[in-house]
Short mmCIF file of N, CA and C in Angstrom, two decimals:
data_model
loop_
_atom_site.label_atom_id
_atom_site.label_comp_id
_atom_site.label_asym_id
_atom_site.label_seq_id
_atom_site.Cartn_x
_atom_site.Cartn_y
_atom_site.Cartn_z
N UNK A 1092 20.74 108.61 -21.05
CA UNK A 1092 20.78 107.15 -21.12
C UNK A 1092 19.63 106.60 -21.94
N UNK A 1093 18.90 107.48 -22.65
CA UNK A 1093 17.73 107.03 -23.39
C UNK A 1093 18.10 106.21 -24.62
N UNK A 1094 19.35 106.31 -25.09
CA UNK A 1094 19.74 105.57 -26.28
C UNK A 1094 20.22 104.16 -25.96
N UNK A 1095 20.28 103.81 -24.69
CA UNK A 1095 20.72 102.47 -24.30
C UNK A 1095 19.63 101.45 -24.57
N UNK A 1096 20.04 100.26 -24.94
CA UNK A 1096 19.08 99.17 -25.12
C UNK A 1096 18.95 98.45 -23.78
N UNK A 1097 17.73 98.43 -23.27
CA UNK A 1097 17.44 97.80 -21.98
C UNK A 1097 16.49 96.63 -22.16
N UNK A 1098 16.32 95.88 -21.08
CA UNK A 1098 15.21 94.95 -21.00
C UNK A 1098 13.93 95.76 -21.22
N UNK A 1099 12.88 95.13 -21.69
CA UNK A 1099 11.67 95.89 -22.05
C UNK A 1099 10.88 96.40 -20.85
N UNK A 1100 10.99 95.75 -19.69
CA UNK A 1100 10.05 96.03 -18.59
C UNK A 1100 10.16 97.40 -17.92
N UNK A 1101 11.32 98.09 -17.88
CA UNK A 1101 11.28 99.42 -17.24
C UNK A 1101 10.59 100.48 -18.09
N UNK A 1102 10.43 100.19 -19.37
CA UNK A 1102 9.85 101.14 -20.31
C UNK A 1102 10.54 102.50 -20.18
N UNK A 1103 9.77 103.57 -20.03
CA UNK A 1103 10.37 104.91 -19.95
C UNK A 1103 10.27 105.52 -18.56
N UNK A 1104 9.89 104.73 -17.57
CA UNK A 1104 9.74 105.23 -16.20
C UNK A 1104 11.13 105.46 -15.60
N UNK A 1105 11.42 106.70 -15.19
CA UNK A 1105 12.74 107.05 -14.67
C UNK A 1105 13.15 106.23 -13.45
N UNK A 1106 12.23 106.03 -12.52
CA UNK A 1106 12.52 105.25 -11.31
C UNK A 1106 12.80 103.80 -11.68
N UNK A 1107 11.97 103.26 -12.55
CA UNK A 1107 12.14 101.87 -13.00
C UNK A 1107 13.46 101.69 -13.76
N UNK A 1108 13.78 102.65 -14.63
CA UNK A 1108 15.04 102.57 -15.39
C UNK A 1108 16.25 102.63 -14.45
N UNK A 1109 16.20 103.50 -13.45
CA UNK A 1109 17.31 103.59 -12.49
C UNK A 1109 17.46 102.27 -11.72
N UNK A 1110 16.35 101.68 -11.31
CA UNK A 1110 16.39 100.38 -10.61
C UNK A 1110 17.01 99.32 -11.52
N UNK A 1111 16.55 99.27 -12.76
CA UNK A 1111 17.06 98.31 -13.74
C UNK A 1111 18.56 98.52 -13.98
N UNK A 1112 18.95 99.79 -14.15
CA UNK A 1112 20.32 100.11 -14.55
C UNK A 1112 21.33 99.98 -13.41
N UNK A 1113 20.88 100.12 -12.17
CA UNK A 1113 21.81 100.16 -11.04
C UNK A 1113 21.70 99.00 -10.06
N UNK A 1114 20.52 98.42 -9.92
CA UNK A 1114 20.31 97.42 -8.87
C UNK A 1114 19.98 96.02 -9.37
N UNK A 1115 19.03 95.93 -10.29
CA UNK A 1115 18.46 94.64 -10.66
C UNK A 1115 19.52 93.71 -11.25
N UNK A 1116 19.66 92.55 -10.64
CA UNK A 1116 20.59 91.55 -11.15
C UNK A 1116 21.98 91.62 -10.56
N UNK A 1117 22.28 92.63 -9.76
CA UNK A 1117 23.60 92.75 -9.14
C UNK A 1117 23.68 91.76 -7.98
N UNK A 1118 24.68 90.89 -7.96
CA UNK A 1118 24.78 89.89 -6.88
C UNK A 1118 24.86 90.55 -5.51
N UNK A 1119 23.96 90.13 -4.63
CA UNK A 1119 23.85 90.68 -3.28
C UNK A 1119 24.15 89.57 -2.27
N UNK A 1120 25.09 89.85 -1.38
CA UNK A 1120 25.46 88.86 -0.37
C UNK A 1120 25.31 89.38 1.06
N UNK A 1121 24.71 90.55 1.22
CA UNK A 1121 24.47 91.10 2.55
C UNK A 1121 23.14 90.56 3.08
N UNK A 1122 23.17 89.91 4.23
CA UNK A 1122 21.97 89.28 4.76
C UNK A 1122 20.82 90.25 4.99
N UNK A 1123 21.12 91.44 5.50
CA UNK A 1123 20.06 92.41 5.75
C UNK A 1123 19.41 92.85 4.44
N UNK A 1124 20.24 93.14 3.44
CA UNK A 1124 19.72 93.57 2.14
C UNK A 1124 18.92 92.45 1.47
N UNK A 1125 19.39 91.22 1.59
CA UNK A 1125 18.65 90.09 1.02
C UNK A 1125 17.30 89.93 1.71
N UNK A 1126 17.30 90.06 3.04
CA UNK A 1126 16.05 89.92 3.79
C UNK A 1126 15.07 91.03 3.40
N UNK A 1127 15.58 92.26 3.28
CA UNK A 1127 14.73 93.37 2.84
C UNK A 1127 14.08 93.04 1.50
N UNK A 1128 14.87 92.55 0.57
CA UNK A 1128 14.35 92.28 -0.78
C UNK A 1128 13.30 91.18 -0.74
N UNK A 1129 13.51 90.15 0.08
CA UNK A 1129 12.51 89.09 0.17
C UNK A 1129 11.21 89.64 0.75
N UNK A 1130 11.30 90.49 1.78
CA UNK A 1130 10.11 91.09 2.36
C UNK A 1130 9.41 91.97 1.32
N UNK A 1131 10.18 92.79 0.60
CA UNK A 1131 9.58 93.65 -0.42
C UNK A 1131 8.90 92.82 -1.51
N UNK A 1132 9.53 91.72 -1.91
CA UNK A 1132 8.90 90.86 -2.91
C UNK A 1132 7.61 90.24 -2.37
N UNK A 1133 7.59 89.95 -1.07
CA UNK A 1133 6.35 89.47 -0.45
C UNK A 1133 5.27 90.54 -0.49
N UNK A 1134 5.64 91.79 -0.24
CA UNK A 1134 4.67 92.88 -0.32
C UNK A 1134 4.17 93.07 -1.74
N UNK A 1135 4.99 92.68 -2.72
CA UNK A 1135 4.60 92.84 -4.13
C UNK A 1135 3.48 91.88 -4.53
N UNK A 1136 3.32 90.76 -3.84
CA UNK A 1136 2.35 89.74 -4.25
C UNK A 1136 1.02 90.39 -4.67
N UNK A 1137 0.64 90.15 -5.92
CA UNK A 1137 -0.60 90.69 -6.45
C UNK A 1137 -0.50 92.13 -6.96
N UNK A 1138 0.68 92.72 -6.86
CA UNK A 1138 0.89 94.11 -7.28
C UNK A 1138 2.03 94.19 -8.30
N UNK A 1139 2.17 95.33 -8.93
CA UNK A 1139 3.29 95.56 -9.85
C UNK A 1139 4.51 95.99 -9.04
N UNK A 1140 5.70 95.60 -9.50
CA UNK A 1140 6.93 95.95 -8.78
C UNK A 1140 7.12 97.46 -8.69
N UNK A 1141 6.68 98.20 -9.70
CA UNK A 1141 6.84 99.65 -9.67
C UNK A 1141 6.08 100.25 -8.48
N UNK A 1142 4.98 99.63 -8.08
CA UNK A 1142 4.24 100.08 -6.89
C UNK A 1142 5.12 99.98 -5.65
N UNK A 1143 5.85 98.90 -5.54
CA UNK A 1143 6.74 98.69 -4.40
C UNK A 1143 7.91 99.67 -4.47
N UNK A 1144 8.46 99.86 -5.65
CA UNK A 1144 9.56 100.82 -5.79
C UNK A 1144 9.14 102.21 -5.35
N UNK A 1145 7.94 102.61 -5.73
CA UNK A 1145 7.46 103.95 -5.37
C UNK A 1145 7.23 104.08 -3.87
N UNK A 1146 6.99 102.98 -3.19
CA UNK A 1146 6.74 102.99 -1.75
C UNK A 1146 7.94 102.50 -0.94
N UNK A 1147 9.03 102.16 -1.61
CA UNK A 1147 10.16 101.54 -0.93
C UNK A 1147 10.71 102.41 0.20
N UNK A 1148 10.91 103.69 -0.03
CA UNK A 1148 11.45 104.55 1.03
C UNK A 1148 10.51 104.59 2.24
N UNK A 1149 9.22 104.67 1.98
CA UNK A 1149 8.24 104.66 3.07
C UNK A 1149 8.24 103.32 3.80
N UNK A 1150 8.36 102.24 3.05
CA UNK A 1150 8.44 100.91 3.67
C UNK A 1150 9.70 100.78 4.53
N UNK A 1151 10.81 101.29 4.01
CA UNK A 1151 12.06 101.24 4.79
C UNK A 1151 11.91 102.02 6.10
N UNK A 1152 11.31 103.17 6.02
CA UNK A 1152 11.11 103.98 7.22
C UNK A 1152 10.17 103.27 8.20
N UNK A 1153 9.07 102.77 7.69
CA UNK A 1153 8.06 102.11 8.53
C UNK A 1153 8.59 100.84 9.19
N UNK A 1154 9.50 100.14 8.50
CA UNK A 1154 10.04 98.87 8.99
C UNK A 1154 11.48 99.03 9.50
N UNK A 1155 11.76 100.16 10.12
CA UNK A 1155 13.04 100.37 10.83
C UNK A 1155 14.25 100.03 9.97
N UNK A 1156 14.23 100.49 8.72
CA UNK A 1156 15.35 100.24 7.83
C UNK A 1156 15.53 98.77 7.48
N UNK A 1157 14.46 98.00 7.63
CA UNK A 1157 14.50 96.55 7.41
C UNK A 1157 15.63 95.90 8.21
N UNK A 1158 15.75 96.33 9.44
CA UNK A 1158 16.67 95.70 10.38
C UNK A 1158 15.87 94.59 11.07
N UNK A 1159 16.17 93.32 10.77
CA UNK A 1159 15.36 92.25 11.35
C UNK A 1159 15.40 92.22 12.88
N UNK A 1160 16.49 92.69 13.48
CA UNK A 1160 16.57 92.74 14.94
C UNK A 1160 15.50 93.68 15.51
N UNK A 1161 15.25 94.79 14.82
CA UNK A 1161 14.24 95.74 15.27
C UNK A 1161 12.83 95.28 14.90
N UNK A 1162 12.66 94.79 13.67
CA UNK A 1162 11.34 94.38 13.21
C UNK A 1162 10.82 93.20 14.03
N UNK A 1163 11.70 92.32 14.46
CA UNK A 1163 11.29 91.16 15.26
C UNK A 1163 10.64 91.58 16.58
N UNK A 1164 10.95 92.80 17.05
CA UNK A 1164 10.39 93.29 18.31
C UNK A 1164 9.09 94.09 18.11
N UNK A 1165 8.62 94.20 16.88
CA UNK A 1165 7.37 94.93 16.64
C UNK A 1165 6.24 94.24 17.40
N UNK A 1166 5.36 95.08 17.97
CA UNK A 1166 4.24 94.56 18.76
C UNK A 1166 2.91 95.02 18.15
N UNK A 1167 1.83 94.83 18.89
CA UNK A 1167 0.50 95.20 18.39
C UNK A 1167 0.40 96.68 18.05
N UNK A 1168 1.05 97.52 18.86
CA UNK A 1168 1.02 98.97 18.57
C UNK A 1168 1.71 99.26 17.24
N UNK A 1169 2.81 98.56 16.97
CA UNK A 1169 3.51 98.74 15.68
C UNK A 1169 2.64 98.27 14.53
N UNK A 1170 1.93 97.17 14.73
CA UNK A 1170 1.06 96.65 13.67
C UNK A 1170 -0.03 97.67 13.34
N UNK A 1171 -0.62 98.26 14.37
CA UNK A 1171 -1.65 99.28 14.14
C UNK A 1171 -1.05 100.52 13.48
N UNK A 1172 0.15 100.90 13.90
CA UNK A 1172 0.84 102.04 13.27
C UNK A 1172 1.03 101.77 11.77
N UNK A 1173 1.46 100.57 11.46
CA UNK A 1173 1.68 100.21 10.06
C UNK A 1173 0.37 100.15 9.28
N UNK A 1174 -0.67 99.64 9.90
CA UNK A 1174 -1.97 99.57 9.23
C UNK A 1174 -2.54 100.96 8.93
N UNK A 1175 -2.09 101.96 9.67
CA UNK A 1175 -2.57 103.33 9.46
C UNK A 1175 -1.61 104.18 8.63
N UNK A 1176 -0.55 103.57 8.12
CA UNK A 1176 0.46 104.30 7.35
C UNK A 1176 0.11 104.25 5.87
N UNK A 1177 -0.40 105.35 5.35
CA UNK A 1177 -0.83 105.42 3.95
C UNK A 1177 0.33 105.31 2.97
N UNK A 1178 1.57 105.44 3.45
CA UNK A 1178 2.73 105.38 2.57
C UNK A 1178 3.20 103.97 2.23
N UNK A 1179 2.58 102.97 2.87
CA UNK A 1179 3.01 101.59 2.63
C UNK A 1179 1.85 100.75 2.11
N UNK A 1180 2.11 99.48 1.89
CA UNK A 1180 1.06 98.53 1.51
C UNK A 1180 0.40 98.09 2.82
N UNK A 1181 -0.86 98.45 3.01
CA UNK A 1181 -1.53 98.19 4.29
C UNK A 1181 -2.29 96.87 4.26
N UNK A 1182 -1.56 95.82 4.13
CA UNK A 1182 -2.12 94.47 4.18
C UNK A 1182 -1.69 93.85 5.51
N UNK A 1183 -2.66 93.56 6.37
CA UNK A 1183 -2.33 92.98 7.67
C UNK A 1183 -1.57 91.67 7.49
N UNK A 1184 -1.99 90.85 6.54
CA UNK A 1184 -1.31 89.56 6.32
C UNK A 1184 0.15 89.76 5.94
N UNK A 1185 0.41 90.74 5.07
CA UNK A 1185 1.79 90.99 4.64
C UNK A 1185 2.62 91.62 5.75
N UNK A 1186 2.01 92.49 6.54
CA UNK A 1186 2.70 93.11 7.67
C UNK A 1186 3.08 92.03 8.69
N UNK A 1187 2.13 91.18 9.02
CA UNK A 1187 2.40 90.10 9.98
C UNK A 1187 3.46 89.14 9.44
N UNK A 1188 3.40 88.86 8.14
CA UNK A 1188 4.40 87.97 7.53
C UNK A 1188 5.80 88.58 7.62
N UNK A 1189 5.90 89.90 7.44
CA UNK A 1189 7.21 90.57 7.53
C UNK A 1189 7.77 90.48 8.95
N UNK A 1190 6.92 90.69 9.93
CA UNK A 1190 7.36 90.61 11.32
C UNK A 1190 7.76 89.17 11.67
N UNK A 1191 6.93 88.20 11.27
CA UNK A 1191 7.27 86.79 11.50
C UNK A 1191 8.58 86.43 10.81
N UNK A 1192 8.76 86.96 9.60
CA UNK A 1192 9.96 86.70 8.82
C UNK A 1192 11.21 87.18 9.57
N UNK A 1193 11.11 88.34 10.20
CA UNK A 1193 12.24 88.86 10.98
C UNK A 1193 12.55 87.91 12.14
N UNK A 1194 11.52 87.43 12.80
CA UNK A 1194 11.71 86.52 13.93
C UNK A 1194 12.32 85.20 13.48
N UNK A 1195 11.86 84.69 12.35
CA UNK A 1195 12.41 83.45 11.80
C UNK A 1195 13.88 83.64 11.45
N UNK A 1196 14.18 84.77 10.82
CA UNK A 1196 15.56 85.07 10.41
C UNK A 1196 16.49 85.13 11.62
N UNK A 1197 16.04 85.76 12.69
CA UNK A 1197 16.85 85.83 13.92
C UNK A 1197 17.01 84.46 14.55
N UNK A 1198 15.94 83.67 14.54
CA UNK A 1198 16.01 82.32 15.10
C UNK A 1198 17.01 81.46 14.33
N UNK A 1199 16.98 81.56 13.01
CA UNK A 1199 17.95 80.81 12.19
C UNK A 1199 19.37 81.25 12.50
N UNK A 1200 19.56 82.57 12.64
CA UNK A 1200 20.89 83.10 12.94
C UNK A 1200 21.39 82.57 14.29
N UNK A 1201 20.51 82.56 15.28
CA UNK A 1201 20.89 82.04 16.60
C UNK A 1201 21.27 80.57 16.54
N UNK A 1202 20.69 79.86 15.58
CA UNK A 1202 21.00 78.43 15.41
C UNK A 1202 22.19 78.21 14.47
N UNK A 1203 22.81 79.32 14.01
CA UNK A 1203 24.03 79.21 13.21
C UNK A 1203 23.86 79.33 11.72
N UNK A 1204 22.65 79.68 11.23
CA UNK A 1204 22.44 79.84 9.79
C UNK A 1204 22.17 81.29 9.46
N UNK A 1205 23.12 81.92 8.80
CA UNK A 1205 22.95 83.30 8.36
C UNK A 1205 22.03 83.31 7.14
N UNK A 1206 21.20 84.36 7.01
CA UNK A 1206 20.22 84.42 5.94
C UNK A 1206 20.87 84.29 4.56
N UNK A 1207 22.01 84.96 4.35
CA UNK A 1207 22.66 84.88 3.03
C UNK A 1207 23.07 83.45 2.70
N UNK A 1208 23.50 82.70 3.72
CA UNK A 1208 23.90 81.32 3.47
C UNK A 1208 22.70 80.43 3.17
N UNK A 1209 21.58 80.69 3.86
CA UNK A 1209 20.35 79.95 3.58
C UNK A 1209 19.95 80.15 2.12
N UNK A 1210 20.00 81.41 1.68
CA UNK A 1210 19.58 81.75 0.31
C UNK A 1210 20.55 81.23 -0.74
N UNK A 1211 21.82 81.56 -0.59
CA UNK A 1211 22.80 81.28 -1.64
C UNK A 1211 23.24 79.82 -1.70
N UNK A 1212 23.07 79.06 -0.64
CA UNK A 1212 23.49 77.65 -0.65
C UNK A 1212 22.75 76.85 -1.72
N UNK A 1213 21.57 77.30 -2.09
CA UNK A 1213 20.76 76.60 -3.09
C UNK A 1213 21.49 76.54 -4.44
N UNK A 1214 22.45 77.46 -4.64
CA UNK A 1214 23.24 77.52 -5.89
C UNK A 1214 24.73 77.45 -5.59
N UNK A 1215 25.10 76.83 -4.51
CA UNK A 1215 26.52 76.73 -4.14
C UNK A 1215 27.19 78.10 -4.09
N UNK A 1216 26.44 79.12 -3.70
CA UNK A 1216 26.95 80.49 -3.52
C UNK A 1216 27.48 81.11 -4.82
N UNK A 1217 26.99 80.65 -5.96
CA UNK A 1217 27.43 81.16 -7.27
C UNK A 1217 26.25 81.65 -8.09
N UNK A 1218 26.35 82.84 -8.66
CA UNK A 1218 25.29 83.33 -9.56
C UNK A 1218 25.27 82.52 -10.86
N UNK A 1219 24.12 82.52 -11.49
CA UNK A 1219 23.94 81.82 -12.77
C UNK A 1219 23.72 82.85 -13.87
N UNK A 1220 24.53 82.79 -14.90
CA UNK A 1220 24.40 83.71 -16.03
C UNK A 1220 23.54 83.04 -17.10
N UNK A 1221 22.38 83.65 -17.36
CA UNK A 1221 21.50 83.15 -18.42
C UNK A 1221 21.69 83.99 -19.67
N UNK A 1222 21.22 83.47 -20.77
CA UNK A 1222 21.35 84.16 -22.07
C UNK A 1222 20.00 84.16 -22.77
N UNK A 1223 19.06 84.85 -22.17
CA UNK A 1223 17.70 84.86 -22.68
C UNK A 1223 17.46 86.02 -23.64
N UNK A 1224 16.61 85.74 -24.61
CA UNK A 1224 16.07 86.78 -25.50
C UNK A 1224 14.75 87.23 -24.88
N UNK A 1225 14.23 88.35 -25.36
CA UNK A 1225 12.91 88.81 -24.96
C UNK A 1225 11.91 87.68 -25.13
N UNK A 1226 11.08 87.44 -24.14
CA UNK A 1226 10.05 86.40 -24.22
C UNK A 1226 10.48 85.03 -23.76
N UNK A 1227 11.77 84.83 -23.47
CA UNK A 1227 12.26 83.52 -23.06
C UNK A 1227 12.42 83.39 -21.54
N UNK A 1228 12.34 84.47 -20.82
CA UNK A 1228 12.63 84.46 -19.38
C UNK A 1228 11.49 83.76 -18.65
N UNK A 1229 11.82 82.75 -17.85
CA UNK A 1229 10.77 82.02 -17.13
C UNK A 1229 10.25 82.83 -15.94
N UNK A 1230 9.10 82.45 -15.43
CA UNK A 1230 8.56 83.09 -14.23
C UNK A 1230 8.91 82.29 -12.98
N UNK A 1231 9.31 81.05 -13.16
CA UNK A 1231 9.79 80.21 -12.07
C UNK A 1231 10.67 79.13 -12.65
N UNK A 1232 11.49 78.53 -11.81
CA UNK A 1232 12.39 77.46 -12.23
C UNK A 1232 12.40 76.38 -11.17
N UNK A 1233 13.07 75.27 -11.47
CA UNK A 1233 13.17 74.21 -10.46
C UNK A 1233 13.91 74.73 -9.23
N UNK A 1234 14.89 75.62 -9.42
CA UNK A 1234 15.62 76.18 -8.29
C UNK A 1234 14.73 77.10 -7.46
N UNK A 1235 13.91 77.91 -8.12
CA UNK A 1235 13.02 78.79 -7.35
C UNK A 1235 11.97 77.96 -6.61
N UNK A 1236 11.54 76.85 -7.19
CA UNK A 1236 10.59 75.97 -6.49
C UNK A 1236 11.26 75.35 -5.27
N UNK A 1237 12.51 74.95 -5.43
CA UNK A 1237 13.26 74.35 -4.32
C UNK A 1237 13.50 75.37 -3.21
N UNK A 1238 13.89 76.59 -3.58
CA UNK A 1238 14.14 77.63 -2.58
C UNK A 1238 12.84 78.03 -1.89
N UNK A 1239 11.75 78.14 -2.64
CA UNK A 1239 10.45 78.47 -2.05
C UNK A 1239 10.05 77.41 -1.03
N UNK A 1240 10.26 76.16 -1.37
CA UNK A 1240 9.93 75.06 -0.46
C UNK A 1240 10.77 75.14 0.81
N UNK A 1241 12.05 75.45 0.64
CA UNK A 1241 12.95 75.58 1.79
C UNK A 1241 12.50 76.74 2.70
N UNK A 1242 12.22 77.89 2.10
CA UNK A 1242 11.79 79.04 2.89
C UNK A 1242 10.48 78.75 3.63
N UNK A 1243 9.54 78.13 2.94
CA UNK A 1243 8.25 77.79 3.57
C UNK A 1243 8.45 76.79 4.70
N UNK A 1244 9.42 75.89 4.54
CA UNK A 1244 9.66 74.89 5.59
C UNK A 1244 10.14 75.55 6.89
N UNK A 1245 10.74 76.73 6.76
CA UNK A 1245 11.19 77.48 7.94
C UNK A 1245 10.10 78.41 8.47
N UNK A 1246 9.01 78.56 7.73
CA UNK A 1246 7.90 79.39 8.18
C UNK A 1246 7.72 80.71 7.45
N UNK A 1247 8.59 81.01 6.48
CA UNK A 1247 8.43 82.25 5.71
C UNK A 1247 7.15 82.17 4.88
N UNK A 1248 6.50 83.32 4.70
CA UNK A 1248 5.27 83.40 3.92
C UNK A 1248 5.46 84.36 2.74
N UNK A 1249 4.52 84.32 1.83
CA UNK A 1249 4.57 85.13 0.60
C UNK A 1249 5.88 84.86 -0.14
N UNK A 1250 6.20 83.59 -0.27
CA UNK A 1250 7.44 83.22 -0.95
C UNK A 1250 7.22 81.98 -1.81
N UNK A 1251 6.22 82.06 -2.67
CA UNK A 1251 6.00 80.99 -3.64
C UNK A 1251 7.08 81.03 -4.71
N UNK A 1252 7.11 80.04 -5.60
CA UNK A 1252 8.19 79.94 -6.59
C UNK A 1252 8.28 81.12 -7.55
N UNK A 1253 7.17 81.78 -7.87
CA UNK A 1253 7.22 82.94 -8.78
C UNK A 1253 7.82 84.14 -8.05
N UNK A 1254 7.36 84.40 -6.82
CA UNK A 1254 7.94 85.48 -6.02
C UNK A 1254 9.42 85.23 -5.78
N UNK A 1255 9.76 83.99 -5.47
CA UNK A 1255 11.16 83.65 -5.20
C UNK A 1255 12.01 83.82 -6.45
N UNK A 1256 11.46 83.50 -7.63
CA UNK A 1256 12.26 83.70 -8.84
C UNK A 1256 12.50 85.19 -9.11
N UNK A 1257 11.46 86.01 -8.85
CA UNK A 1257 11.64 87.47 -9.00
C UNK A 1257 12.73 87.95 -8.02
N UNK A 1258 12.72 87.41 -6.82
CA UNK A 1258 13.76 87.72 -5.82
C UNK A 1258 15.13 87.30 -6.34
N UNK A 1259 15.24 86.09 -6.88
CA UNK A 1259 16.52 85.58 -7.39
C UNK A 1259 17.05 86.48 -8.51
N UNK A 1260 16.15 86.93 -9.37
CA UNK A 1260 16.56 87.85 -10.45
C UNK A 1260 17.07 89.16 -9.87
N UNK A 1261 16.33 89.70 -8.92
CA UNK A 1261 16.66 91.02 -8.37
C UNK A 1261 17.98 91.03 -7.63
N UNK A 1262 18.28 89.94 -6.88
CA UNK A 1262 19.49 89.92 -6.04
C UNK A 1262 20.67 89.26 -6.75
N UNK A 1263 20.55 89.06 -8.04
CA UNK A 1263 21.68 88.58 -8.82
C UNK A 1263 22.03 87.12 -8.62
N UNK A 1264 21.09 86.32 -8.20
CA UNK A 1264 21.33 84.88 -8.18
C UNK A 1264 21.32 84.35 -9.61
N UNK A 1265 20.55 85.03 -10.45
CA UNK A 1265 20.52 84.75 -11.89
C UNK A 1265 20.64 86.07 -12.63
N UNK A 1266 21.27 86.03 -13.78
CA UNK A 1266 21.31 87.21 -14.65
C UNK A 1266 20.26 87.00 -15.73
N UNK A 1267 19.11 87.66 -15.54
CA UNK A 1267 18.04 87.56 -16.51
C UNK A 1267 17.85 88.84 -17.32
N UNK A 1268 18.89 89.68 -17.34
CA UNK A 1268 18.87 90.76 -18.33
C UNK A 1268 18.91 90.08 -19.70
N UNK A 1269 18.11 90.56 -20.63
CA UNK A 1269 18.13 89.96 -21.96
C UNK A 1269 19.51 90.19 -22.59
N UNK A 1270 19.88 89.32 -23.50
CA UNK A 1270 21.22 89.40 -24.09
C UNK A 1270 21.44 90.71 -24.86
N UNK A 1271 20.39 91.35 -25.31
CA UNK A 1271 20.53 92.62 -26.03
C UNK A 1271 20.61 93.81 -25.07
N UNK A 1272 20.32 93.61 -23.81
CA UNK A 1272 20.34 94.69 -22.81
C UNK A 1272 21.77 95.06 -22.46
N UNK A 1273 22.04 96.35 -22.34
CA UNK A 1273 23.41 96.79 -22.03
C UNK A 1273 23.88 96.26 -20.69
N UNK A 1274 22.96 95.95 -19.78
CA UNK A 1274 23.35 95.48 -18.45
C UNK A 1274 23.73 94.00 -18.43
N UNK A 1275 23.37 93.25 -19.45
CA UNK A 1275 23.69 91.82 -19.44
C UNK A 1275 25.19 91.60 -19.29
N UNK A 1276 25.96 92.25 -20.10
CA UNK A 1276 27.43 92.07 -20.05
C UNK A 1276 28.00 92.61 -18.75
N UNK A 1277 27.50 93.76 -18.29
CA UNK A 1277 28.01 94.36 -17.05
C UNK A 1277 27.74 93.46 -15.85
N UNK A 1278 26.51 92.95 -15.75
CA UNK A 1278 26.15 92.08 -14.63
C UNK A 1278 26.88 90.75 -14.73
N UNK A 1279 27.03 90.23 -15.94
CA UNK A 1279 27.78 88.98 -16.12
C UNK A 1279 29.21 89.12 -15.62
N UNK A 1280 29.82 90.26 -15.89
CA UNK A 1280 31.19 90.52 -15.42
C UNK A 1280 31.23 90.52 -13.89
N UNK A 1281 30.24 91.17 -13.26
CA UNK A 1281 30.17 91.18 -11.79
C UNK A 1281 30.03 89.76 -11.25
N UNK A 1282 29.20 88.98 -11.92
CA UNK A 1282 28.94 87.60 -11.46
C UNK A 1282 30.19 86.73 -11.58
N UNK A 1283 30.93 86.91 -12.65
CA UNK A 1283 32.15 86.11 -12.84
C UNK A 1283 33.20 86.45 -11.80
N UNK A 1284 33.12 87.66 -11.25
CA UNK A 1284 34.10 88.08 -10.23
C UNK A 1284 33.78 87.54 -8.83
N UNK A 1285 32.58 86.97 -8.68
CA UNK A 1285 32.17 86.45 -7.36
C UNK A 1285 32.91 85.18 -7.04
#
C-alpha cells in the first residue's frame, strides 16, 4: 500500500497508516465506541495522537474495554492501579476525567439521552463531506466550538474545540481526508450511505 496517496500526517508509520486507512473518518454511531474515542482524545491533550495509538490496547485493558458502565464504578483502588500502570498515560487529571465522563454518560442515558444522539444531533445526525487540500484543514470550527460547549455544560472535561474537532474528524462527523488522499472518495461514499 506504499504507492497510495494518503493524507500527509501518517507519514511512513505502519500503525499510523493502518489507523488512517481503516478507521479515521469512518462514520461511527455506536455510543460505546464514540465514548471511547472522546476519552482517548482527552488523553491525547498535549500529546501526539501516535502516542495514544501505541497505548490504545493498554488503555482499553486498563479501562475495562471502555465500557462506561464498568468505568463509572471505578474507585480509589482503581485510580491507584491506573496511576501505577506504565502502559497508559498516567495523568491523574485525565484518569479522573475519564471516570467522571463515564458517570456523566450513564446519567445522561438514564435521563433518556444516548451518547451517540448527544454527539450527532449537533449535525442533524449527518456527516459533512469536506474538500480540503493539504494545509486547508482547520483545527477547530464553529460546530466543534458548539459541541465542546455542549459537552462542557454536561461536565465533560478535556473537550475543548480543538480536541472536539479531532474527535469529529476521527469518528466521521466530517471527512477531512485531503481530496488527493485515496480515502477521501471511499469515506465520502460511506458518508453518503448514512
